PDB file of C-alpha atoms in Angstrom:
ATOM      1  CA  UNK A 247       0.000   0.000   0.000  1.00  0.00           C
ATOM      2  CA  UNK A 248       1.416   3.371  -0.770  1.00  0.00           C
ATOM      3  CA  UNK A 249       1.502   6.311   1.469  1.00  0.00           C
ATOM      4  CA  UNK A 250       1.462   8.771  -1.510  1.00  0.00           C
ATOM      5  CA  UNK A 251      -1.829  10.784  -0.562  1.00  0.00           C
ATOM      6  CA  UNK A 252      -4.243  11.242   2.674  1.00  0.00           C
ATOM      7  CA  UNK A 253      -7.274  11.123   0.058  1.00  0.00           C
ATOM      8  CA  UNK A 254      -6.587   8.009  -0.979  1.00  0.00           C
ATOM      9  CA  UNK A 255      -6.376   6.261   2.214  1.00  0.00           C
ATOM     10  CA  UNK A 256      -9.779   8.065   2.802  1.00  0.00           C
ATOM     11  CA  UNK A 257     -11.439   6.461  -0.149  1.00  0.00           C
ATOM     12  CA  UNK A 258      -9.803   3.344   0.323  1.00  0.00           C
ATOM     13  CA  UNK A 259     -11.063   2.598   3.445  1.00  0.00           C
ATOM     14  CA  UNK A 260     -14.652   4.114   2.533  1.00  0.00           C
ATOM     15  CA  UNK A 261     -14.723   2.022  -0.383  1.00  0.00           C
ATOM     16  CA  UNK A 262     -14.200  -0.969   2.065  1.00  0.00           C
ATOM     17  CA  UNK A 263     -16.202   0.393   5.051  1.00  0.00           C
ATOM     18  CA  UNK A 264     -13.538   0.070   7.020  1.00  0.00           C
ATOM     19  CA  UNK A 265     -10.951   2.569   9.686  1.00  0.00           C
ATOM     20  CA  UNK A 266      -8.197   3.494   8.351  1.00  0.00           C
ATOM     21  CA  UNK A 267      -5.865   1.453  10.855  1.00  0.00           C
ATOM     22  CA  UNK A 268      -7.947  -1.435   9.336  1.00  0.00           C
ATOM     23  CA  UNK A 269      -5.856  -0.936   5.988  1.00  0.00           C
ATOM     24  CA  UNK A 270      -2.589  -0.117   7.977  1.00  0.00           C
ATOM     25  CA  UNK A 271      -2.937  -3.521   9.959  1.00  0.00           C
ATOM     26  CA  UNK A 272      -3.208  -5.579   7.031  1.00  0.00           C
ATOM     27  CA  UNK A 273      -0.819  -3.717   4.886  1.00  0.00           C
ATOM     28  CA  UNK A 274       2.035  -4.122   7.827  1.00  0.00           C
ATOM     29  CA  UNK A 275       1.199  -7.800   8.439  1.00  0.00           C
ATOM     30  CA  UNK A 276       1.856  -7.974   4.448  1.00  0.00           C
ATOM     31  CA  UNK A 277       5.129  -6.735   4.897  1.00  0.00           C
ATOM     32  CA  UNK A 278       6.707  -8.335   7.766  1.00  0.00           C
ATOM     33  CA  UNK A 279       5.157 -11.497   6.297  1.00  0.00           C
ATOM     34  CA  UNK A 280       3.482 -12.169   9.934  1.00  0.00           C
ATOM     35  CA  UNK A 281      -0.345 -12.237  11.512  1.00  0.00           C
ATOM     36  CA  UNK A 282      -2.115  -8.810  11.744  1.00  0.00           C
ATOM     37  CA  UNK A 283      -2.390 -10.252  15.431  1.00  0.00           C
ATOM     38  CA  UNK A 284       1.553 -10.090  15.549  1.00  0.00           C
ATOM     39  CA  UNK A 285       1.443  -6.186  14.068  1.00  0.00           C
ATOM     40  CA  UNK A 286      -0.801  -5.115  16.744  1.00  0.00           C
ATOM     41  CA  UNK A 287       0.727  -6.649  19.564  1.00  0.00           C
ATOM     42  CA  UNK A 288       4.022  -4.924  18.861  1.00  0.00           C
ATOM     43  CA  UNK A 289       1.792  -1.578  18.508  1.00  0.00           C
ATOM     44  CA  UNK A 290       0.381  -2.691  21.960  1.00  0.00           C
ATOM     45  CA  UNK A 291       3.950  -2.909  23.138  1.00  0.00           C
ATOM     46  CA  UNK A 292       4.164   0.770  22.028  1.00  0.00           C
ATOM     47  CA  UNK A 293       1.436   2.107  23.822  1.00  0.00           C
ATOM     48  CA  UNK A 294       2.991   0.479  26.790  1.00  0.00           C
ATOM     49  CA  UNK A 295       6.157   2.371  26.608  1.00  0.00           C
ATOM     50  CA  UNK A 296       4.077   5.342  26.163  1.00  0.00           C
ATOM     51  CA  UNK A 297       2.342   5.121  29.566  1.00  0.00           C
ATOM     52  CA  UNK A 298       5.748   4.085  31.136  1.00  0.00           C
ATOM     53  CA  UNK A 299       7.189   7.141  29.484  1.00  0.00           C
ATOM     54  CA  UNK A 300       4.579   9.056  31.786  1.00  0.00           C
ATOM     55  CA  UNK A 301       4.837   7.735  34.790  1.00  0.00           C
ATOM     56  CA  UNK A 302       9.302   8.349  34.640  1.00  0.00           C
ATOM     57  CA  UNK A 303       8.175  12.171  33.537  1.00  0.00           C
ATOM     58  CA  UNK A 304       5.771  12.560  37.129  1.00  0.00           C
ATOM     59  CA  UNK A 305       8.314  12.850  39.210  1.00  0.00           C
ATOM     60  CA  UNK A 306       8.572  16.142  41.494  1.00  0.00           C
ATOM     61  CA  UNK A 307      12.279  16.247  41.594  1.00  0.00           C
ATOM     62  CA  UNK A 308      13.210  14.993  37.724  1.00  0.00           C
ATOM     63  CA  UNK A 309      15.648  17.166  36.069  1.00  0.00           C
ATOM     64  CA  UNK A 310      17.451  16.548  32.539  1.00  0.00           C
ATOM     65  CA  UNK A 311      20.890  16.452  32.373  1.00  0.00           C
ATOM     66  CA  UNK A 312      21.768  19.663  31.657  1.00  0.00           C
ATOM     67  CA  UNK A 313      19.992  21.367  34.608  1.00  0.00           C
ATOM     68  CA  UNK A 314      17.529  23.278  31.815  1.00  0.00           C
ATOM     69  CA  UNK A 315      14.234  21.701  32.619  1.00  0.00           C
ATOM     70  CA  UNK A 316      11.880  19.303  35.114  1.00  0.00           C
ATOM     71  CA  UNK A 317       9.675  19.159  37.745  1.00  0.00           C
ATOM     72  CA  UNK A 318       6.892  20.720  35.317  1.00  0.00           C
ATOM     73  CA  UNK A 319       4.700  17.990  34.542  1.00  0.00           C
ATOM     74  CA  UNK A 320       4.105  17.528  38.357  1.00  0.00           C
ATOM     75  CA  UNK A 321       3.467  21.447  38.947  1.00  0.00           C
ATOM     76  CA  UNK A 322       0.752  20.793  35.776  1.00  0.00           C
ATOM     77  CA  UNK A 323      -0.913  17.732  37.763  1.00  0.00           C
ATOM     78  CA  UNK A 324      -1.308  20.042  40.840  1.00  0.00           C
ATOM     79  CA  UNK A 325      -4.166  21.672  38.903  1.00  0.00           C
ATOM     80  CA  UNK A 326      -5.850  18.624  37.642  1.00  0.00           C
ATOM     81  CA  UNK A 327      -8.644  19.124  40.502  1.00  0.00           C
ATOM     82  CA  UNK A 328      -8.679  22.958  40.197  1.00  0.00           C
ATOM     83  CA  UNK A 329      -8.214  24.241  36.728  1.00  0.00           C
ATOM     84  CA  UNK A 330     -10.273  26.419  34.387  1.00  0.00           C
ATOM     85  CA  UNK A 331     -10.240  24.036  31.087  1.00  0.00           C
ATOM     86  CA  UNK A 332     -11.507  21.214  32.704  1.00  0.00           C
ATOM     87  CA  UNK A 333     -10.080  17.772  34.024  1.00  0.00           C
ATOM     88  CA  UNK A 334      -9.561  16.024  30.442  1.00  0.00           C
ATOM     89  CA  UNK A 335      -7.818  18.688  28.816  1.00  0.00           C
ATOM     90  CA  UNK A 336      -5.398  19.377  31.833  1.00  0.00           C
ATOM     91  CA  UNK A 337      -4.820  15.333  32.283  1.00  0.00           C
ATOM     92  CA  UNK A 338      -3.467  15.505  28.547  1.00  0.00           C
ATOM     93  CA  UNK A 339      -1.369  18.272  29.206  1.00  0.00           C
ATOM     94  CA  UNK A 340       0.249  17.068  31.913  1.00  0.00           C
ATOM     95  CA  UNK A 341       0.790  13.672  30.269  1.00  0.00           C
ATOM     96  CA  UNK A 342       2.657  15.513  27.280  1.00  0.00           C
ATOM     97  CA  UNK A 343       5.016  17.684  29.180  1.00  0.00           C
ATOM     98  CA  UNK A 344       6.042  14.564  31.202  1.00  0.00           C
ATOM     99  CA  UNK A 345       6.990  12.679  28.153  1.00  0.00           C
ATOM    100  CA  UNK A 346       8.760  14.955  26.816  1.00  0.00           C
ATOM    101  CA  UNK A 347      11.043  15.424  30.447  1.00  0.00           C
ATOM    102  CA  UNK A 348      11.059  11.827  29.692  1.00  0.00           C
ATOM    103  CA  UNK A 349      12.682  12.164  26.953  1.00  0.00           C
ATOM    104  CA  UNK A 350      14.920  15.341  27.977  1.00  0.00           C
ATOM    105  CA  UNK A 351      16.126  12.921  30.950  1.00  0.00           C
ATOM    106  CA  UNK A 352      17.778  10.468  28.563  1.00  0.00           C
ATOM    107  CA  UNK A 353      14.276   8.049  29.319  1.00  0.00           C
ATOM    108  CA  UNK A 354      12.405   5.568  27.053  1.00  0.00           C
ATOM    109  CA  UNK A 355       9.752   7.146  25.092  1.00  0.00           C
ATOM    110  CA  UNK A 356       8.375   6.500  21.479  1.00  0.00           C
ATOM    111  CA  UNK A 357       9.288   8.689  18.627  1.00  0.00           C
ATOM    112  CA  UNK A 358       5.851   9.636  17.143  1.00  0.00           C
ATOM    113  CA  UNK A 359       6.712  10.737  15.121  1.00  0.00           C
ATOM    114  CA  UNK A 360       9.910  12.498  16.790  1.00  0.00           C
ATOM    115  CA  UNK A 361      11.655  12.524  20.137  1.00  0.00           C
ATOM    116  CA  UNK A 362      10.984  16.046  19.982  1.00  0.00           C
ATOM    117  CA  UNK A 363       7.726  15.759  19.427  1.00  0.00           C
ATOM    118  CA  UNK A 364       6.999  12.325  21.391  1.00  0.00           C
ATOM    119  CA  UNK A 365       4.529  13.754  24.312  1.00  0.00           C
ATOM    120  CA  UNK A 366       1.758  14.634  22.058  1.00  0.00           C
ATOM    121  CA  UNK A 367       0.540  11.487  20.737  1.00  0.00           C
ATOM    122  CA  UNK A 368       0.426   9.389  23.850  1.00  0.00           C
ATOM    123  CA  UNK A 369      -1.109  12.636  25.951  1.00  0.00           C
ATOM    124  CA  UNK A 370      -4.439  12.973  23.465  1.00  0.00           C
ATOM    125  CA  UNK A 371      -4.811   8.728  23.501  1.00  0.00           C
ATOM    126  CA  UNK A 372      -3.483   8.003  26.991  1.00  0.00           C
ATOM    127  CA  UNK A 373      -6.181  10.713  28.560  1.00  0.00           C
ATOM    128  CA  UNK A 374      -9.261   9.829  26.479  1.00  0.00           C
ATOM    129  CA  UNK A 375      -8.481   5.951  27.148  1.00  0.00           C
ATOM    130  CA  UNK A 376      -8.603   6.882  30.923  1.00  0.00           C
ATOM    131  CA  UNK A 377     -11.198   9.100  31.140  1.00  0.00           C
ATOM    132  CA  UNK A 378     -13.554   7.397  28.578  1.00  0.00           C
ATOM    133  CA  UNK A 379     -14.890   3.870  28.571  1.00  0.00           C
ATOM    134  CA  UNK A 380     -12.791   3.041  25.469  1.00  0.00           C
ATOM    135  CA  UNK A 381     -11.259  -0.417  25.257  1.00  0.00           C
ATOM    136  CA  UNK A 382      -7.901  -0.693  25.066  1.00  0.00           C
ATOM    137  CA  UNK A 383      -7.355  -2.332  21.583  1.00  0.00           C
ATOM    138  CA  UNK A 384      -9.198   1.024  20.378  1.00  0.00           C
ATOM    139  CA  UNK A 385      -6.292   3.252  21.561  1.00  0.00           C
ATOM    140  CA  UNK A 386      -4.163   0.805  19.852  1.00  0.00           C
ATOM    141  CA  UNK A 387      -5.824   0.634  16.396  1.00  0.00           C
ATOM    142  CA  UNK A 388      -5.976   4.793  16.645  1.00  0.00           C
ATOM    143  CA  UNK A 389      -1.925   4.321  16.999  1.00  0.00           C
ATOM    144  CA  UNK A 390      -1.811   2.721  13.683  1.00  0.00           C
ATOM    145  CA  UNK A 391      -4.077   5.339  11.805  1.00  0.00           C
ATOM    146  CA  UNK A 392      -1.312   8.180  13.192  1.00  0.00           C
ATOM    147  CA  UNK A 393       1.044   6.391  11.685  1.00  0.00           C
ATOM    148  CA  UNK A 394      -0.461   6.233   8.082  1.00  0.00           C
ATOM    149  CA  UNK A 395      -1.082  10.178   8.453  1.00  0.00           C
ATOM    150  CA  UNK A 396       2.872  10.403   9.412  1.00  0.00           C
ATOM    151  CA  UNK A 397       4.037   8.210   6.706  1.00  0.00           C
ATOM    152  CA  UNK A 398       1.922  10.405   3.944  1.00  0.00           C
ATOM    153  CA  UNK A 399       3.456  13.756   6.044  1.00  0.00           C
ATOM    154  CA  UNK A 400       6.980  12.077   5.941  1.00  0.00           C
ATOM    155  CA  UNK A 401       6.933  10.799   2.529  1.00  0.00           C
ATOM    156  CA  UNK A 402       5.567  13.900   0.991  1.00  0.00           C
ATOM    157  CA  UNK A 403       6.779  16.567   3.299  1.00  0.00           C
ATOM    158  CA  UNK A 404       8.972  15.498   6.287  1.00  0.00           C
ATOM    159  CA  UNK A 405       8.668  14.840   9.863  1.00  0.00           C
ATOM    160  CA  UNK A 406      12.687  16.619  10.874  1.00  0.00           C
ATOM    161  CA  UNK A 407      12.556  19.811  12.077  1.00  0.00           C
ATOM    162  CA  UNK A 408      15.934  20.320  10.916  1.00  0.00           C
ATOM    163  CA  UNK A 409      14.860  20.102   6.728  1.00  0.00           C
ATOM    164  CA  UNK A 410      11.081  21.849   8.082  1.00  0.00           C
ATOM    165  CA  UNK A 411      11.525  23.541  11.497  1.00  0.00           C
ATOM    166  CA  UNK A 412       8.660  22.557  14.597  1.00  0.00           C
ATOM    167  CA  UNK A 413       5.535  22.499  12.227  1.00  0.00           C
ATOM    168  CA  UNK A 414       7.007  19.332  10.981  1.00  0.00           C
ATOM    169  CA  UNK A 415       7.862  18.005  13.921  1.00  0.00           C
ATOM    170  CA  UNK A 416       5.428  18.975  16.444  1.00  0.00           C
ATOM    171  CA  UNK A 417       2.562  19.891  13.801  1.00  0.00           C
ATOM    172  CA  UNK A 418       2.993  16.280  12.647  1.00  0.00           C
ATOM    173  CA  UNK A 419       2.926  14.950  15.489  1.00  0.00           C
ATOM    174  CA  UNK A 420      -0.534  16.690  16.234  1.00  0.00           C
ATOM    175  CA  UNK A 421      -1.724  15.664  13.017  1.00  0.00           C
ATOM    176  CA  UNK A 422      -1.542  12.441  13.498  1.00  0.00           C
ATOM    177  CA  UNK A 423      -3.007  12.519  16.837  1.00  0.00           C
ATOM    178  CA  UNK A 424      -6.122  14.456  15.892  1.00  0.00           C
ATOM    179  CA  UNK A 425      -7.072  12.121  13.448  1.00  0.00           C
ATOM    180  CA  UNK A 426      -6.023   9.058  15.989  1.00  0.00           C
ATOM    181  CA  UNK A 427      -8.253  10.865  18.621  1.00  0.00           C
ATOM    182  CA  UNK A 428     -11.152  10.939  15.744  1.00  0.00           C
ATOM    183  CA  UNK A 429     -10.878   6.975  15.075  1.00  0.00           C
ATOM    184  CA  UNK A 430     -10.773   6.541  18.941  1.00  0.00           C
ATOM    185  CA  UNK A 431     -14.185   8.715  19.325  1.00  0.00           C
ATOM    186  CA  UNK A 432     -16.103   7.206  16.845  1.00  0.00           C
ATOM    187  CA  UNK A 433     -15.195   9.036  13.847  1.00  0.00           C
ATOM    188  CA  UNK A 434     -14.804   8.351  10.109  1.00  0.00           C
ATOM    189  CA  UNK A 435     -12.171   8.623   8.102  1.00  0.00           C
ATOM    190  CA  UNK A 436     -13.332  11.321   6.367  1.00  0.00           C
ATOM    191  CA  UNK A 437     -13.117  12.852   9.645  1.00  0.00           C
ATOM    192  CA  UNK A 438      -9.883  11.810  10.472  1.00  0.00           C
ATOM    193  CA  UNK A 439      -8.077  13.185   6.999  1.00  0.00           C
ATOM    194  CA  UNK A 440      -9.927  16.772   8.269  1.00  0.00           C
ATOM    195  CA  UNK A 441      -8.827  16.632  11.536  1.00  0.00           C
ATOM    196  CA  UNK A 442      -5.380  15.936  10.164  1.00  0.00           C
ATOM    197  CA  UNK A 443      -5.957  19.179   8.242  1.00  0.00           C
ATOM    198  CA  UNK A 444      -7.278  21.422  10.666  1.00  0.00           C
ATOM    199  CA  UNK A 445      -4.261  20.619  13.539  1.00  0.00           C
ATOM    200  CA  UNK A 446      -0.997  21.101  10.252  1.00  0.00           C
ATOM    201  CA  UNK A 447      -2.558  24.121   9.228  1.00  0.00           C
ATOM    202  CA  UNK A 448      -2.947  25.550  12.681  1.00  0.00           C
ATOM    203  CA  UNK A 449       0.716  25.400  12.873  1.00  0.00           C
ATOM    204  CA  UNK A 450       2.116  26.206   9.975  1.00  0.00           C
ATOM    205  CA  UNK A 451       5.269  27.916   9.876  1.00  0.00           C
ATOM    206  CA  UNK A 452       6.374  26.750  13.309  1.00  0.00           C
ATOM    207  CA  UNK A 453       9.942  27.372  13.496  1.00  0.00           C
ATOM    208  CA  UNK A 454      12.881  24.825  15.428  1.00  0.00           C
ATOM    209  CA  UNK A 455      14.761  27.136  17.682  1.00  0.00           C
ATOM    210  CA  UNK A 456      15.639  24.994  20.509  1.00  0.00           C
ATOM    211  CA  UNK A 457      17.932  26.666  23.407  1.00  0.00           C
ATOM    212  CA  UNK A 458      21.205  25.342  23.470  1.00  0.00           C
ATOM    213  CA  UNK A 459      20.410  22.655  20.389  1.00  0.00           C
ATOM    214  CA  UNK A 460      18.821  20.560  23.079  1.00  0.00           C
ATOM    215  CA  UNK A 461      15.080  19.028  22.748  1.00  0.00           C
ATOM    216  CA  UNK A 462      13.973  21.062  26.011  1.00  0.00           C
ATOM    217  CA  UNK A 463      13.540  24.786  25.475  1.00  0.00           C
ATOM    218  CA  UNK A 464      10.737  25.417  23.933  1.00  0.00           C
ATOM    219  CA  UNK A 465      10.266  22.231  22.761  1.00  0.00           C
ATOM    220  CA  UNK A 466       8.507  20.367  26.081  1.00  0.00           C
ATOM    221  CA  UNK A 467       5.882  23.221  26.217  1.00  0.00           C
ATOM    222  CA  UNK A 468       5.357  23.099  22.369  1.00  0.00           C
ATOM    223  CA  UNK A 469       4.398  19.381  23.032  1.00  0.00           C
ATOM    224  CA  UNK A 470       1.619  20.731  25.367  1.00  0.00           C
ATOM    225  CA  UNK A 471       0.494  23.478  22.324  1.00  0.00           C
ATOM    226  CA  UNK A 472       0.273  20.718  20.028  1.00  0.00           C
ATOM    227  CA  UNK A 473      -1.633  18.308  22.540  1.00  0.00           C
ATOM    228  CA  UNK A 474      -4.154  20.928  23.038  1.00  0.00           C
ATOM    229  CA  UNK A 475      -3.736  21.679  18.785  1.00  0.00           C
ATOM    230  CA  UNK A 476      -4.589  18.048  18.092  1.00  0.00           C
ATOM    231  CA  UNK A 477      -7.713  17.969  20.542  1.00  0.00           C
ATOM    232  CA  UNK A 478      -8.888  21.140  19.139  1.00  0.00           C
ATOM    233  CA  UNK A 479      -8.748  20.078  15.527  1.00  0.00           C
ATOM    234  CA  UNK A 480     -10.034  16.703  16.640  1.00  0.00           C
ATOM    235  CA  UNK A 481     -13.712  17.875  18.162  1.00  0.00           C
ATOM    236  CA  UNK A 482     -14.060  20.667  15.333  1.00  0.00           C
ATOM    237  CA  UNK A 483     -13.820  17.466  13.120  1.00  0.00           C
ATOM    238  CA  UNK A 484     -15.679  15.345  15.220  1.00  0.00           C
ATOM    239  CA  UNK A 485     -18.407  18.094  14.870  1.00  0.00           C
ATOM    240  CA  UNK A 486     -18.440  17.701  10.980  1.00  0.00           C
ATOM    241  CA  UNK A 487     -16.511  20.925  10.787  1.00  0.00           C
ATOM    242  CA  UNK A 488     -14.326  20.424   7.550  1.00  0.00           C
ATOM    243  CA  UNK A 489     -10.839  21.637   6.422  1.00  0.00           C
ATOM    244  CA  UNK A 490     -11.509  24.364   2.945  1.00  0.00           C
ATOM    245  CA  UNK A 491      -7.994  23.393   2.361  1.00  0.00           C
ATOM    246  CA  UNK A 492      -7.706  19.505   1.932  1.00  0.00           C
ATOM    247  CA  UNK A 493      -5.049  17.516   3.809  1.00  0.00           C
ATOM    248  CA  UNK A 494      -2.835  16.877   1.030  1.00  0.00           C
ATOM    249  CA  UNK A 495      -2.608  20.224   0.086  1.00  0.00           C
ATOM    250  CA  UNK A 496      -1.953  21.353   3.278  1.00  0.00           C
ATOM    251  CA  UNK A 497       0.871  19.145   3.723  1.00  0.00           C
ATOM    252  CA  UNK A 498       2.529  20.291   0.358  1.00  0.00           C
ATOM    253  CA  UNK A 499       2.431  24.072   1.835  1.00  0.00           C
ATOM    254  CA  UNK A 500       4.014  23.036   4.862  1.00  0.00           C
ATOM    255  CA  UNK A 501       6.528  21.713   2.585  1.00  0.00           C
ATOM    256  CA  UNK A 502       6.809  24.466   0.641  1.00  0.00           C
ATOM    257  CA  UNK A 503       7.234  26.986   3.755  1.00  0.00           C
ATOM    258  CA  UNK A 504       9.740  24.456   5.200  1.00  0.00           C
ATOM    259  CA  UNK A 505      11.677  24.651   2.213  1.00  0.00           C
ATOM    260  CA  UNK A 506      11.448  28.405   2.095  1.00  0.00           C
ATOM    261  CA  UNK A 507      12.541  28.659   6.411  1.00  0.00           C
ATOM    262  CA  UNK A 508      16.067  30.185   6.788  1.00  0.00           C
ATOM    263  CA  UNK A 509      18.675  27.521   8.006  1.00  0.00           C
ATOM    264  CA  UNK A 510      18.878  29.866  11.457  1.00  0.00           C
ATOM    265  CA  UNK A 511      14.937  28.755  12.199  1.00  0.00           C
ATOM    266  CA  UNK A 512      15.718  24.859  11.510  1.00  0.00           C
ATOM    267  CA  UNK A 513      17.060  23.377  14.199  1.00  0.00           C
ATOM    268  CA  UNK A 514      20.452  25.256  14.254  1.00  0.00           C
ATOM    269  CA  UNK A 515      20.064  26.710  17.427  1.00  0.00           C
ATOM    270  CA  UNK A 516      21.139  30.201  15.810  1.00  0.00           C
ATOM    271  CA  UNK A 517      17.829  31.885  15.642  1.00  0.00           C
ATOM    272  CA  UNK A 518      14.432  32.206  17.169  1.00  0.00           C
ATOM    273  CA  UNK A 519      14.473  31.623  20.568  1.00  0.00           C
ATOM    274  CA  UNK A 520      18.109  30.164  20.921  1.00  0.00           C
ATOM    275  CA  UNK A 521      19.070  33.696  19.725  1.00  0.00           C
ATOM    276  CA  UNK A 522      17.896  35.827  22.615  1.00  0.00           C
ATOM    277  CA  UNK A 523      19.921  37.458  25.225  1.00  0.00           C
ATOM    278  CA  UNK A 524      18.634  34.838  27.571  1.00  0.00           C
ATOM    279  CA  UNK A 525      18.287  31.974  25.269  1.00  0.00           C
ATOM    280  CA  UNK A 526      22.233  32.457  24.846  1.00  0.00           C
ATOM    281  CA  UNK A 527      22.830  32.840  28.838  1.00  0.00           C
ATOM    282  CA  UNK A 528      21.169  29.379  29.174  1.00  0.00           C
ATOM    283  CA  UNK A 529      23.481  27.696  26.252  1.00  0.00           C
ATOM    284  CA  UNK A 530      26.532  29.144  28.166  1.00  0.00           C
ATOM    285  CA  UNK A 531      25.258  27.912  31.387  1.00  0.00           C
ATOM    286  CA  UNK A 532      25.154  24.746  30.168  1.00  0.00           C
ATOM    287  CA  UNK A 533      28.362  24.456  27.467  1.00  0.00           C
ATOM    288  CA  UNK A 534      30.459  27.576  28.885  1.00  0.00           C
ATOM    289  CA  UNK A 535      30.948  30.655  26.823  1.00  0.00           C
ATOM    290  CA  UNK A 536      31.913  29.434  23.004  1.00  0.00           C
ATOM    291  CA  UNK A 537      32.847  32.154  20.272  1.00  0.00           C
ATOM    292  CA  UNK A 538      29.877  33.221  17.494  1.00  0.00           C
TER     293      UNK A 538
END
């Protein structure tokens, strides 16, 4: 099965009245030459790491290795009882922020579809699955629908924020969880290729400017933006509210603008954030004072 086009995995799996993770199942099993049960207990493996990935990130104390960041995810579950967006949303938050200190703390995460990126994916289907009476093997099927929407980003766009700055990296990774969340909720594919549509274009033009070239600063709190992206996107679609702009298309702008981002706002670590009078305190804090 190609990965060429969003559309086609639409009408593929309308034409077969089927979910989208339906066709990915099958098409994986094809490949490795092994049971579609085999292919979705190694996706169930996944999901595991995912939760463990939270739990390592909910400690009070956690701090990555170069002093920059932790502790946040546990001031963010503090306000789980006494918020003003509600329980769900602030549950998801906190889940994505503690990934990603996960992942700034050397841990175990999954790259979905980046390790900069990695909280958002697991926060929107972690929370739902908790708070909703959704089996299990839902969550799991939803994993494999994000990654057909990543493999048509990464194949005709690209998931590095070093060749497409954070909108590919964190604006994938929300894509693909919008239209996960939509397959977990009850929604059709259709649904899913809008919601995919709705969260990339939200983002576009995101630039990578992480503080000292390491995946902390601002790259933990854009995991949160993007969780929050990829629920938004997900109950407009839900809703029937549908993307002018079809996902495709949207992915060849993002392209396009990624193509068109100066080196300095692609992961260099010379522009954007990284280049502010503070941004450049905190890389000599942590390397010592280099020349330009």
């Amino acid at each position: 099965m190609k990965y060429d086009s969003l559309r086609a995995l639409v009408e593929r799996a309308e034409a077969e009245q089927t979910a989208i993770s339906e066709l990915v199942i099958r098409d994986e099993a094809a490949e490795l030459e092994c049971s579609c049960e085999e292919v979705f207990e190694r996706m169930r493996r996944n999901l595991q790491v995912m939760r463990e990935s939270v739990v390592s990130g909910m400690e009070r104390d956690v701090r990555s290795t170069s002093g920059l960041t932790g502790g946040d995810a546990w001031k963010m579950s503090q306000r789980l009882d006494h918020n003003i967006t509600g329980r769900i949303f602030v549950s998801a938050l906190t889940k994505a922020i503690a990934v990603s200190e996960t992942n700034a703390c050397m841990g175990r995460i999954v790259a979905a579809p980046t390790a900069g990126s990695c909280g958002i994916l697991p926060a929107c289907l972690l929370t739902v699955l908790e708070e909703q009476d959704i089996p299990e093997d839902t969550a799991v099927r939803a994993l494999f629908t994000a990654s057909a929407v990543g493999m048509v980003i990464a194949r005709n766009a690209t998931i590095a924020g070093a060749e497409g700055g954070c909108q590919a990296e964190c604006g994938s990774a929300s894509a693909m969880a919008a239209s996960a969340l939509v397959e977990l909720c009850g929604g059709t594919p259709r649904m899913a290729e809008h919601a995919c549509a709705i969260a990339l274009k939200n983002v576009l033009g995101l630039v990578c400017d992480p503080v000292a070239g390491l995946v902390e600063i601002p790259c933990i709190k854009r995991n949160a933006m993007g969780t929050a992206n990829a629920f938004t996107a997900a109950e407009m679609a839900l809703a029937g509210i549908e993307s002018k702009i079809p996902a495709d298309e949207v992915i060849w702008s993002m392209k396009k603008i990624g193509d068109s981002m100066h080196s300095d706002l692609k992961e260099t670590a010379r522009g954007g954030l990284a280049a502010t009078p503070t941004g450049k305190i905190l890389t000599e804090k942590v390397f010592g004072k280099t020349e330009e």
